[in-house]
PDB file of C-alpha atoms in Angstrom:
ATOM      1  CA  MET A 473    -102.417  46.099 157.859  1.00  0.00           C
ATOM      2  CA  LEU A 474    -100.391  43.780 160.329  1.00  0.00           C
ATOM      3  CA  LYS A 475     -97.768  45.327 162.274  1.00  0.00           C
ATOM      4  CA  LEU A 476     -95.205  43.100 163.908  1.00  0.00           C
ATOM      5  CA  PHE A 477     -93.847  43.469 167.401  1.00  0.00           C
ATOM      6  CA  ALA A 478     -90.765  41.980 169.259  1.00  0.00           C
ATOM      7  CA  ASP A 479     -89.041  42.892 172.362  1.00  0.00           C
ATOM      8  CA  THR A 480     -85.455  43.487 173.760  1.00  0.00           C
ATOM      9  CA  ASP A 481     -85.329  40.406 175.725  1.00  0.00           C
ATOM     10  CA  MET A 482     -85.087  38.477 172.272  1.00  0.00           C
ATOM     11  CA  ASP A 483     -81.524  40.224 171.445  1.00  0.00           C
ATOM     12  CA  PHE A 484     -83.060  42.585 168.896  1.00  0.00           C
ATOM     13  CA  SER A 485     -81.494  46.034 168.757  1.00  0.00           C
ATOM     14  CA  THR A 486     -83.799  48.748 167.114  1.00  0.00           C
ATOM     15  CA  GLU A 487     -81.754  48.405 163.761  1.00  0.00           C
ATOM     16  CA  VAL A 488     -81.917  44.617 163.522  1.00  0.00           C
ATOM     17  CA  ALA A 489     -85.725  44.594 164.566  1.00  0.00           C
ATOM     18  CA  GLY A 490     -86.376  46.982 161.787  1.00  0.00           C
ATOM     19  CA  LYS A 491     -84.732  44.754 159.465  1.00  0.00           C
ATOM     20  CA  TYR A 492     -86.893  41.947 160.089  1.00  0.00           C
ATOM     21  CA  GLY A 493     -89.843  44.162 160.172  1.00  0.00           C
ATOM     22  CA  TYR A 494     -90.424  44.510 164.038  1.00  0.00           C
ATOM     23  CA  LYS A 495     -91.408  47.336 166.186  1.00  0.00           C
ATOM     24  CA  LEU A 496     -89.354  46.926 169.444  1.00  0.00           C
ATOM     25  CA  ILE A 497     -90.869  46.847 172.939  1.00  0.00           C
ATOM     26  CA  SER A 498     -88.063  47.800 175.495  1.00  0.00           C
ATOM     27  CA  MET A 499     -87.830  45.409 178.590  1.00  0.00           C
ATOM     28  CA  PRO A 500     -85.950  47.264 181.411  1.00  0.00           C
ATOM     29  CA  TYR A 501     -83.260  46.547 183.932  1.00  0.00           C
ATOM     30  CA  ALA A 502     -82.140  48.409 186.934  1.00  0.00           C
ATOM     31  CA  VAL A 503     -78.655  49.403 188.185  1.00  0.00           C
ATOM     32  CA  ASP A 504     -78.355  51.049 191.714  1.00  0.00           C
ATOM     33  CA  GLY A 505     -82.032  51.583 191.570  1.00  0.00           C
ATOM     34  CA  LYS A 506     -81.939  53.496 188.250  1.00  0.00           C
ATOM     35  CA  GLU A 507     -84.214  51.981 185.559  1.00  0.00           C
ATOM     36  CA  VAL A 508     -82.714  51.730 182.058  1.00  0.00           C
ATOM     37  CA  PHE A 509     -84.820  50.821 178.999  1.00  0.00           C
ATOM     38  CA  PRO A 510     -82.666  49.441 176.083  1.00  0.00           C
ATOM     39  CA  TYR A 511     -82.705  51.397 172.959  1.00  0.00           C
ATOM     40  CA  VAL A 512     -84.839  53.929 174.593  1.00  0.00           C
ATOM     41  CA  ASP A 513     -82.403  55.438 176.972  1.00  0.00           C
ATOM     42  CA  PHE A 514     -79.448  54.483 174.745  1.00  0.00           C
ATOM     43  CA  GLU A 515     -79.103  53.999 171.107  1.00  0.00           C
ATOM     44  CA  ARG A 516     -76.408  51.426 171.007  1.00  0.00           C
ATOM     45  CA  PHE A 517     -75.852  48.459 173.725  1.00  0.00           C
ATOM     46  CA  GLU A 518     -72.232  48.962 175.045  1.00  0.00           C
ATOM     47  CA  SER A 519     -72.030  45.340 175.596  1.00  0.00           C
ATOM     48  CA  HIS A 520     -68.447  45.101 177.069  1.00  0.00           C
ATOM     49  CA  ILE A 521     -69.031  48.048 179.461  1.00  0.00           C
ATOM     50  CA  PHE A 522     -72.150  46.532 180.635  1.00  0.00           C
ATOM     51  CA  TYR A 523     -70.740  43.056 181.207  1.00  0.00           C
ATOM     52  CA  ASP A 524     -67.435  44.481 182.553  1.00  0.00           C
ATOM     53  CA  SER A 525     -69.466  46.300 185.220  1.00  0.00           C
ATOM     54  CA  LEU A 526     -70.940  42.919 186.035  1.00  0.00           C
ATOM     55  CA  ARG A 527     -67.507  41.470 186.364  1.00  0.00           C
ATOM     56  CA  ASN A 528     -66.646  44.333 188.869  1.00  0.00           C
ATOM     57  CA  GLY A 529     -69.463  43.613 191.072  1.00  0.00           C
ATOM     58  CA  THR A 530     -72.564  45.231 189.678  1.00  0.00           C
ATOM     59  CA  LEU A 531     -75.754  43.412 190.185  1.00  0.00           C
ATOM     60  CA  PRO A 532     -78.489  44.648 187.884  1.00  0.00           C
ATOM     61  CA  THR A 533     -82.264  43.809 188.812  1.00  0.00           C
ATOM     62  CA  THR A 534     -85.171  43.363 186.388  1.00  0.00           C
ATOM     63  CA  SER A 535     -88.721  44.107 186.386  1.00  0.00           C
ATOM     64  CA  ALA A 536     -91.904  43.983 184.357  1.00  0.00           C
ATOM     65  CA  ILE A 537     -93.150  46.919 182.260  1.00  0.00           C
ATOM     66  CA  SER A 538     -96.617  48.379 183.000  1.00  0.00           C
ATOM     67  CA  GLU A 539     -99.970  47.880 181.443  1.00  0.00           C
ATOM     68  CA  GLN A 540     -99.742  51.628 180.366  1.00  0.00           C
ATOM     69  CA  ASN A 541     -96.372  50.706 178.768  1.00  0.00           C
ATOM     70  CA  TYR A 542     -98.160  48.200 176.600  1.00  0.00           C
ATOM     71  CA  ILE A 543    -100.915  50.871 175.852  1.00  0.00           C
ATOM     72  CA  ASP A 544     -98.406  53.299 174.704  1.00  0.00           C
ATOM     73  CA  TYR A 545     -96.914  50.631 172.299  1.00  0.00           C
ATOM     74  CA  PHE A 546    -100.084  49.377 170.995  1.00  0.00           C
ATOM     75  CA  GLU A 547    -102.634  52.024 170.848  1.00  0.00           C
ATOM     76  CA  PRO A 548    -101.173  53.935 168.074  1.00  0.00           C
ATOM     77  CA  GLU A 549    -101.378  50.991 165.981  1.00  0.00           C
ATOM     78  CA  PHE A 550    -105.037  50.036 166.744  1.00  0.00           C
ATOM     79  CA  ALA A 551    -105.849  53.927 166.132  1.00  0.00           C
ATOM     80  CA  ALA A 552    -104.255  53.710 162.882  1.00  0.00           C
ATOM     81  CA  GLY A 553    -106.502  50.767 161.845  1.00  0.00           C
ATOM     82  CA  ASN A 554    -103.611  48.127 162.002  1.00  0.00           C
ATOM     83  CA  ASP A 555    -103.720  44.804 163.611  1.00  0.00           C
ATOM     84  CA  ILE A 556    -100.886  43.485 165.790  1.00  0.00           C
ATOM     85  CA  LEU A 557     -98.693  40.158 165.820  1.00  0.00           C
ATOM     86  CA  TYR A 558     -96.319  40.214 168.967  1.00  0.00           C
ATOM     87  CA  VAL A 559     -93.819  37.630 168.894  1.00  0.00           C
ATOM     88  CA  HIS A 560     -92.379  37.615 172.534  1.00  0.00           C
ATOM     89  CA  PHE A 561     -90.118  35.875 174.904  1.00  0.00           C
ATOM     90  CA  SER A 562     -91.467  33.305 177.270  1.00  0.00           C
ATOM     91  CA  SER A 563     -94.635  34.187 179.045  1.00  0.00           C
ATOM     92  CA  ALA A 564     -93.612  31.555 181.832  1.00  0.00           C
ATOM     93  CA  MET A 565     -90.555  33.874 182.822  1.00  0.00           C
ATOM     94  CA  SER A 566     -92.236  37.027 183.676  1.00  0.00           C
ATOM     95  CA  MET A 567     -95.176  38.791 185.112  1.00  0.00           C
ATOM     96  CA  THR A 568     -95.114  41.500 182.331  1.00  0.00           C
ATOM     97  CA  PHE A 569     -97.533  39.461 180.415  1.00  0.00           C
ATOM     98  CA  ASN A 570    -100.452  40.084 183.001  1.00  0.00           C
ATOM     99  CA  GLY A 571     -99.880  43.866 182.150  1.00  0.00           C
ATOM    100  CA  MET A 572    -100.047  42.950 178.474  1.00  0.00           C
ATOM    101  CA  ASN A 573    -103.098  41.034 178.810  1.00  0.00           C
ATOM    102  CA  ALA A 574    -104.891  43.655 180.742  1.00  0.00           C
ATOM    103  CA  ALA A 575    -103.656  46.454 178.231  1.00  0.00           C
ATOM    104  CA  VAL A 576    -104.830  44.495 175.222  1.00  0.00           C
ATOM    105  CA  ALA A 577    -108.228  43.903 176.807  1.00  0.00           C
ATOM    106  CA  LYS A 578    -108.761  47.607 177.431  1.00  0.00           C
ATOM    107  CA  LEU A 579    -107.744  48.392 174.138  1.00  0.00           C
ATOM    108  CA  LYS A 580    -109.998  45.848 172.442  1.00  0.00           C
ATOM    109  CA  GLU A 581    -112.948  47.513 174.101  1.00  0.00           C
ATOM    110  CA  LYS A 582    -111.987  50.850 172.666  1.00  0.00           C
ATOM    111  CA  TYR A 583    -111.077  49.283 169.124  1.00  0.00           C
ATOM    112  CA  PRO A 584    -113.304  46.304 168.981  1.00  0.00           C
ATOM    113  CA  GLU A 585    -112.668  45.805 165.108  1.00  0.00           C
ATOM    114  CA  ARG A 586    -109.059  45.462 165.664  1.00  0.00           C
ATOM    115  CA  LYS A 587    -107.262  42.170 166.136  1.00  0.00           C
ATOM    116  CA  PHE A 588    -104.377  41.093 168.365  1.00  0.00           C
ATOM    117  CA  TYR A 589    -102.329  38.132 167.884  1.00  0.00           C
ATOM    118  CA  GLU A 590     -99.164  36.590 169.791  1.00  0.00           C
ATOM    119  CA  VAL A 591     -96.761  34.052 169.389  1.00  0.00           C
ATOM    120  CA  ASP A 592     -95.214  32.990 172.698  1.00  0.00           C
ATOM    121  CA  THR A 593     -91.680  31.459 171.603  1.00  0.00           C
ATOM    122  CA  LYS A 594     -91.284  29.804 175.023  1.00  0.00           C
ATOM    123  CA  GLY A 595     -87.639  31.126 175.041  1.00  0.00           C
ATOM    124  CA  ILE A 596     -85.658  34.197 175.497  1.00  0.00           C
ATOM    125  CA  THR A 597     -82.554  35.516 173.854  1.00  0.00           C
ATOM    126  CA  ILE A 598     -81.352  33.457 170.943  1.00  0.00           C
ATOM    127  CA  VAL A 599     -84.083  31.046 170.601  1.00  0.00           C
ATOM    128  CA  SER A 600     -86.548  33.800 170.577  1.00  0.00           C
ATOM    129  CA  TYR A 601     -84.781  35.635 168.181  1.00  0.00           C
ATOM    130  CA  LEU A 602     -84.256  32.628 165.878  1.00  0.00           C
ATOM    131  CA  ILE A 603     -88.074  32.067 165.803  1.00  0.00           C
ATOM    132  CA  ALA A 604     -88.899  35.522 165.268  1.00  0.00           C
ATOM    133  CA  CYS A 605     -86.611  35.695 162.090  1.00  0.00           C
ATOM    134  CA  GLU A 606     -88.425  32.546 160.843  1.00  0.00           C
ATOM    135  CA  ILE A 607     -91.728  34.228 161.212  1.00  0.00           C
ATOM    136  CA  SER A 608     -90.390  37.441 159.598  1.00  0.00           C
ATOM    137  CA  ASP A 609     -89.453  35.273 156.517  1.00  0.00           C
ATOM    138  CA  MET A 610     -92.816  33.829 156.642  1.00  0.00           C
ATOM    139  CA  ILE A 611     -94.501  37.063 156.518  1.00  0.00           C
ATOM    140  CA  LYS A 612     -92.174  38.475 153.864  1.00  0.00           C
ATOM    141  CA  ALA A 613     -92.958  35.501 151.719  1.00  0.00           C
ATOM    142  CA  GLY A 614     -96.754  36.134 152.066  1.00  0.00           C
ATOM    143  CA  LYS A 615     -98.014  33.895 154.479  1.00  0.00           C
ATOM    144  CA  THR A 616    -100.984  35.047 156.503  1.00  0.00           C
ATOM    145  CA  VAL A 617    -101.070  35.514 160.145  1.00  0.00           C
ATOM    146  CA  GLU A 618    -103.347  32.546 160.619  1.00  0.00           C
ATOM    147  CA  GLU A 619    -100.873  30.455 158.658  1.00  0.00           C
ATOM    148  CA  VAL A 620     -98.168  31.738 161.027  1.00  0.00           C
ATOM    149  CA  LEU A 621    -100.260  30.844 164.292  1.00  0.00           C
ATOM    150  CA  LYS A 622    -100.922  27.487 162.769  1.00  0.00           C
ATOM    151  CA  TRP A 623     -97.205  26.905 162.261  1.00  0.00           C
ATOM    152  CA  SER A 624     -96.341  28.165 165.580  1.00  0.00           C
ATOM    153  CA  GLU A 625     -98.566  25.726 167.352  1.00  0.00           C
ATOM    154  CA  THR A 626     -96.015  22.964 166.669  1.00  0.00           C
ATOM    155  CA  GLU A 627     -92.826  24.435 165.318  1.00  0.00           C
ATOM    156  CA  VAL A 628     -92.061  26.737 168.406  1.00  0.00           C
ATOM    157  CA  ASP A 629     -91.239  23.469 170.064  1.00  0.00           C
ATOM    158  CA  HIS A 630     -88.875  22.504 167.189  1.00  0.00           C
ATOM    159  CA  PHE A 631     -86.346  25.159 168.167  1.00  0.00           C
ATOM    160  CA  ALA A 632     -83.859  24.575 170.766  1.00  0.00           C
ATOM    161  CA  GLN A 633     -81.440  26.509 173.051  1.00  0.00           C
ATOM    162  CA  TYR A 634     -78.657  25.295 175.059  1.00  0.00           C
ATOM    163  CA  PHE A 635     -76.032  27.566 176.913  1.00  0.00           C
ATOM    164  CA  PHE A 636     -73.626  27.559 179.577  1.00  0.00           C
ATOM    165  CA  ALA A 637     -72.832  30.268 182.292  1.00  0.00           C
ATOM    166  CA  ASP A 638     -69.360  31.209 183.245  1.00  0.00           C
ATOM    167  CA  GLY A 639     -70.152  31.482 186.883  1.00  0.00           C
ATOM    168  CA  LEU A 640     -73.297  30.805 189.109  1.00  0.00           C
ATOM    169  CA  LYS A 641     -73.742  33.869 191.254  1.00  0.00           C
ATOM    170  CA  PHE A 642     -76.025  35.575 188.741  1.00  0.00           C
ATOM    171  CA  PHE A 643     -78.259  32.634 188.230  1.00  0.00           C
ATOM    172  CA  HIS A 644     -78.560  31.819 191.753  1.00  0.00           C
ATOM    173  CA  ARG A 645     -79.483  35.419 192.873  1.00  0.00           C
ATOM    174  CA  SER A 646     -82.308  35.554 190.382  1.00  0.00           C
ATOM    175  CA  GLY A 647     -83.697  32.182 190.910  1.00  0.00           C
ATOM    176  CA  ARG A 648     -84.873  31.742 187.227  1.00  0.00           C
ATOM    177  CA  VAL A 649     -83.266  28.423 186.842  1.00  0.00           C
ATOM    178  CA  SER A 650     -84.888  25.203 188.212  1.00  0.00           C
ATOM    179  CA  GLY A 651     -82.465  22.276 189.182  1.00  0.00           C
ATOM    180  CA  LEU A 652     -79.507  24.577 189.680  1.00  0.00           C
ATOM    181  CA  ALA A 653     -77.461  24.001 192.831  1.00  0.00           C
ATOM    182  CA  ALA A 654     -75.807  27.341 192.490  1.00  0.00           C
ATOM    183  CA  THR A 655     -73.661  27.458 195.920  1.00  0.00           C
ATOM    184  CA  MET A 656     -72.213  23.866 195.296  1.00  0.00           C
ATOM    185  CA  GLY A 657     -71.427  24.618 191.806  1.00  0.00           C
ATOM    186  CA  GLY A 658     -69.709  27.882 192.327  1.00  0.00           C
ATOM    187  CA  LEU A 659     -67.497  26.232 195.026  1.00  0.00           C
ATOM    188  CA  ILE A 660     -66.080  23.641 192.684  1.00  0.00           C
ATOM    189  CA  GLY A 661     -65.889  25.588 189.403  1.00  0.00           C
ATOM    190  CA  LEU A 662     -68.423  23.758 187.424  1.00  0.00           C
ATOM    191  CA  ARG A 663     -70.317  25.545 184.489  1.00  0.00           C
ATOM    192  CA  PRO A 664     -73.952  24.670 184.387  1.00  0.00           C
ATOM    193  CA  VAL A 665     -75.548  23.781 181.072  1.00  0.00           C
ATOM    194  CA  ILE A 666     -78.967  25.417 180.720  1.00  0.00           C
ATOM    195  CA  HIS A 667     -81.838  24.599 178.271  1.00  0.00           C
ATOM    196  CA  MET A 668     -85.244  26.071 177.617  1.00  0.00           C
ATOM    197  CA  SER A 669     -87.881  23.655 178.462  1.00  0.00           C
ATOM    198  CA  GLN A 670     -91.103  22.949 176.599  1.00  0.00           C
ATOM    199  CA  ASP A 671     -92.848  24.821 179.243  1.00  0.00           C
ATOM    200  CA  GLY A 672     -90.753  27.930 178.454  1.00  0.00           C
ATOM    201  CA  LYS A 673     -88.681  27.906 181.523  1.00  0.00           C
ATOM    202  CA  MET A 674     -84.832  27.606 181.943  1.00  0.00           C
ATOM    203  CA  GLU A 675     -83.498  24.185 183.440  1.00  0.00           C
ATOM    204  CA  SER A 676     -80.246  23.131 184.365  1.00  0.00           C
ATOM    205  CA  ILE A 677     -79.448  19.734 182.668  1.00  0.00           C
ATOM    206  CA  GLY A 678     -75.953  19.272 184.134  1.00  0.00           C
ATOM    207  CA  THR A 679     -72.579  20.667 184.740  1.00  0.00           C
ATOM    208  CA  VAL A 680     -69.408  20.530 182.989  1.00  0.00           C
ATOM    209  CA  LYS A 681     -65.793  21.568 184.024  1.00  0.00           C
ATOM    210  CA  GLY A 682     -63.775  23.443 181.539  1.00  0.00           C
ATOM    211  CA  ARG A 683     -64.567  25.848 178.703  1.00  0.00           C
ATOM    212  CA  VAL A 684     -63.423  23.673 175.932  1.00  0.00           C
ATOM    213  CA  GLN A 685     -65.174  20.692 177.494  1.00  0.00           C
ATOM    214  CA  VAL A 686     -68.663  22.655 177.943  1.00  0.00           C
ATOM    215  CA  MET A 687     -68.643  23.835 174.234  1.00  0.00           C
ATOM    216  CA  GLU A 688     -68.132  20.364 173.022  1.00  0.00           C
ATOM    217  CA  ARG A 689     -71.119  19.473 175.086  1.00  0.00           C
ATOM    218  CA  LEU A 690     -73.205  22.248 173.289  1.00  0.00           C
ATOM    219  CA  VAL A 691     -72.092  20.805 169.889  1.00  0.00           C
ATOM    220  CA  GLN A 692     -73.060  17.470 171.136  1.00  0.00           C
ATOM    221  CA  TYR A 693     -76.531  18.699 171.878  1.00  0.00           C
ATOM    222  CA  VAL A 694     -76.734  20.062 168.202  1.00  0.00           C
ATOM    223  CA  LEU A 695     -75.682  16.804 166.679  1.00  0.00           C
ATOM    224  CA  GLU A 696     -78.057  14.855 168.759  1.00  0.00           C
ATOM    225  CA  MET A 697     -81.007  17.143 168.812  1.00  0.00           C
ATOM    226  CA  GLY A 698     -80.726  18.726 165.449  1.00  0.00           C
ATOM    227  CA  ASP A 699     -83.230  18.510 162.886  1.00  0.00           C
ATOM    228  CA  ALA A 700     -82.629  19.832 159.311  1.00  0.00           C
ATOM    229  CA  VAL A 701     -80.185  21.964 161.176  1.00  0.00           C
ATOM    230  CA  ALA A 702     -78.497  23.347 157.843  1.00  0.00           C
ATOM    231  CA  SER A 703     -81.973  24.350 156.547  1.00  0.00           C
ATOM    232  CA  HIS A 704     -82.478  27.057 159.090  1.00  0.00           C
ATOM    233  CA  ARG A 705     -80.480  29.794 160.791  1.00  0.00           C
ATOM    234  CA  VAL A 706     -78.199  28.736 163.679  1.00  0.00           C
ATOM    235  CA  ILE A 707     -77.704  31.479 166.326  1.00  0.00           C
ATOM    236  CA  VAL A 708     -74.871  31.791 168.709  1.00  0.00           C
ATOM    237  CA  GLY A 709     -75.149  34.078 171.589  1.00  0.00           C
ATOM    238  CA  HIS A 710     -72.788  35.413 174.217  1.00  0.00           C
ATOM    239  CA  THR A 711     -72.395  37.540 177.225  1.00  0.00           C
ATOM    240  CA  ASP A 712     -69.209  39.451 176.243  1.00  0.00           C
ATOM    241  CA  ALA A 713     -67.118  36.367 175.210  1.00  0.00           C
ATOM    242  CA  PRO A 714     -66.717  37.015 171.405  1.00  0.00           C
ATOM    243  CA  GLU A 715     -63.861  34.655 171.231  1.00  0.00           C
ATOM    244  CA  LEU A 716     -65.657  31.844 172.743  1.00  0.00           C
ATOM    245  CA  ALA A 717     -68.458  32.559 170.470  1.00  0.00           C
ATOM    246  CA  GLU A 718     -66.440  32.343 167.482  1.00  0.00           C
ATOM    247  CA  GLN A 719     -64.727  29.270 168.505  1.00  0.00           C
ATOM    248  CA  LEU A 720     -68.159  27.611 169.094  1.00  0.00           C
ATOM    249  CA  ALA A 721     -69.152  28.711 165.670  1.00  0.00           C
ATOM    250  CA  ALA A 722     -66.197  27.267 164.102  1.00  0.00           C
ATOM    251  CA  MET A 723     -66.864  23.872 165.887  1.00  0.00           C
ATOM    252  CA  LEU A 724     -70.253  23.605 164.654  1.00  0.00           C
ATOM    253  CA  GLN A 725     -69.172  24.577 161.065  1.00  0.00           C
ATOM    254  CA  GLU A 726     -66.478  21.684 161.385  1.00  0.00           C
ATOM    255  CA  LYS A 727     -69.171  19.148 162.474  1.00  0.00           C
ATOM    256  CA  PHE A 728     -71.504  20.171 159.623  1.00  0.00           C
ATOM    257  CA  GLY A 729     -68.952  20.619 156.855  1.00  0.00           C
ATOM    258  CA  GLY A 730     -69.310  24.437 156.656  1.00  0.00           C
ATOM    259  CA  LYS A 731     -72.751  24.363 155.611  1.00  0.00           C
ATOM    260  CA  LEU A 732     -74.515  26.323 158.355  1.00  0.00           C
ATOM    261  CA  ASP A 733     -75.813  29.722 158.303  1.00  0.00           C
ATOM    262  CA  ILE A 734     -74.411  31.104 161.677  1.00  0.00           C
ATOM    263  CA  GLU A 735     -75.339  34.259 163.139  1.00  0.00           C
ATOM    264  CA  ILE A 736     -73.533  35.494 166.304  1.00  0.00           C
ATOM    265  CA  VAL A 737     -75.289  37.899 168.557  1.00  0.00           C
ATOM    266  CA  VAL A 738     -74.826  39.629 171.836  1.00  0.00           C
ATOM    267  CA  THR A 739     -77.115  38.760 174.731  1.00  0.00           C
ATOM    268  CA  ASN A 740     -79.307  41.956 175.567  1.00  0.00           C
ATOM    269  CA  PRO A 741     -78.572  43.467 179.083  1.00  0.00           C
ATOM    270  CA  THR A 742     -81.896  42.512 180.643  1.00  0.00           C
ATOM    271  CA  ALA A 743     -81.573  38.778 180.037  1.00  0.00           C
ATOM    272  CA  GLY A 744     -77.654  39.094 180.768  1.00  0.00           C
ATOM    273  CA  SER A 745     -78.478  40.601 184.130  1.00  0.00           C
ATOM    274  CA  HIS A 746     -79.504  37.106 185.094  1.00  0.00           C
ATOM    275  CA  CYS A 747     -76.861  35.151 183.064  1.00  0.00           C
ATOM    276  CA  GLY A 748     -73.791  37.044 183.937  1.00  0.00           C
ATOM    277  CA  PRO A 749     -70.741  37.551 181.966  1.00  0.00           C
ATOM    278  CA  ASP A 750     -68.647  35.064 179.726  1.00  0.00           C
ATOM    279  CA  GLY A 751     -71.366  32.718 178.875  1.00  0.00           C
ATOM    280  CA  VAL A 752     -72.244  31.140 175.378  1.00  0.00           C
ATOM    281  CA  GLY A 753     -75.078  29.461 173.787  1.00  0.00           C
ATOM    282  CA  VAL A 754     -76.516  28.028 170.645  1.00  0.00           C
ATOM    283  CA  ALA A 755     -80.121  27.985 169.280  1.00  0.00           C
ATOM    284  CA  PHE A 756     -80.970  25.717 166.186  1.00  0.00           C
ATOM    285  CA  HIS A 757     -83.922  23.717 164.610  1.00  0.00           C
ATOM    286  CA  SER A 758     -84.403  20.679 166.544  1.00  0.00           C
ATOM    287  CA  LYS A 759     -86.390  17.487 167.160  1.00  0.00           C
ATOM    288  CA  GLY A 760     -87.874  18.945 170.192  1.00  0.00           C
ATOM    289  CA  ARG A 761     -87.245  20.769 173.421  1.00  0.00           C
TER     290      ARG A 761
END
């Protein structure tokens, strides 16, 4: 039997992951030196409390999970005679996948008959969530893992993500975004527009002044880059900005004549530690990255 895995950096809760047939790997963050594993150390993500703490000065850090963590997740499945497909966030964004590779190599020596497959979504948060949902649909429709892997070779690059951060402090501190002049932008109040590149990295592609204007820019990217947008889910994500997320969803529905299947999700705390509060983004099927 094939078992599916996803991770919390993809905006899955345990409940939603289970709905799509995924077991969930928890990616930690730390506050004041105390490590927190989402949906292991708590059952429900209290997003407003978390993002309010960031507004009030908390600066969380993040770290990779260990080789042993991966063994603890994967070995019970191999021992039960199951193969694994892990759909995960971008390997270009974290050293955690070194631990994963070491764990899988060790487990395959112990369970040589077992198979481990992976799909690198080359994204994080909502675009990874969107791709994982599409793969779940394929598996439920009877597609084989080989068909899923073949699909992913080209289709991963046909899901795009654009988002803006309300401030630049968190991105500047994390150093995770290329082309981002954080100190300059912070002084003049510009909001960076960021996307996930074909290399699986976050890149700043411009700045916009004003929340309405930056959301209009996001809508424009969907119109320009979208491909068969209404035939796929559209995911709107936010870092404790539900009113803005609803506004962006309404703007998209207006442009597409109310035909879109839009889901609004809250950005997970591990990725949110880098984004900061009051940001909004959109993920959709696209012509490319």
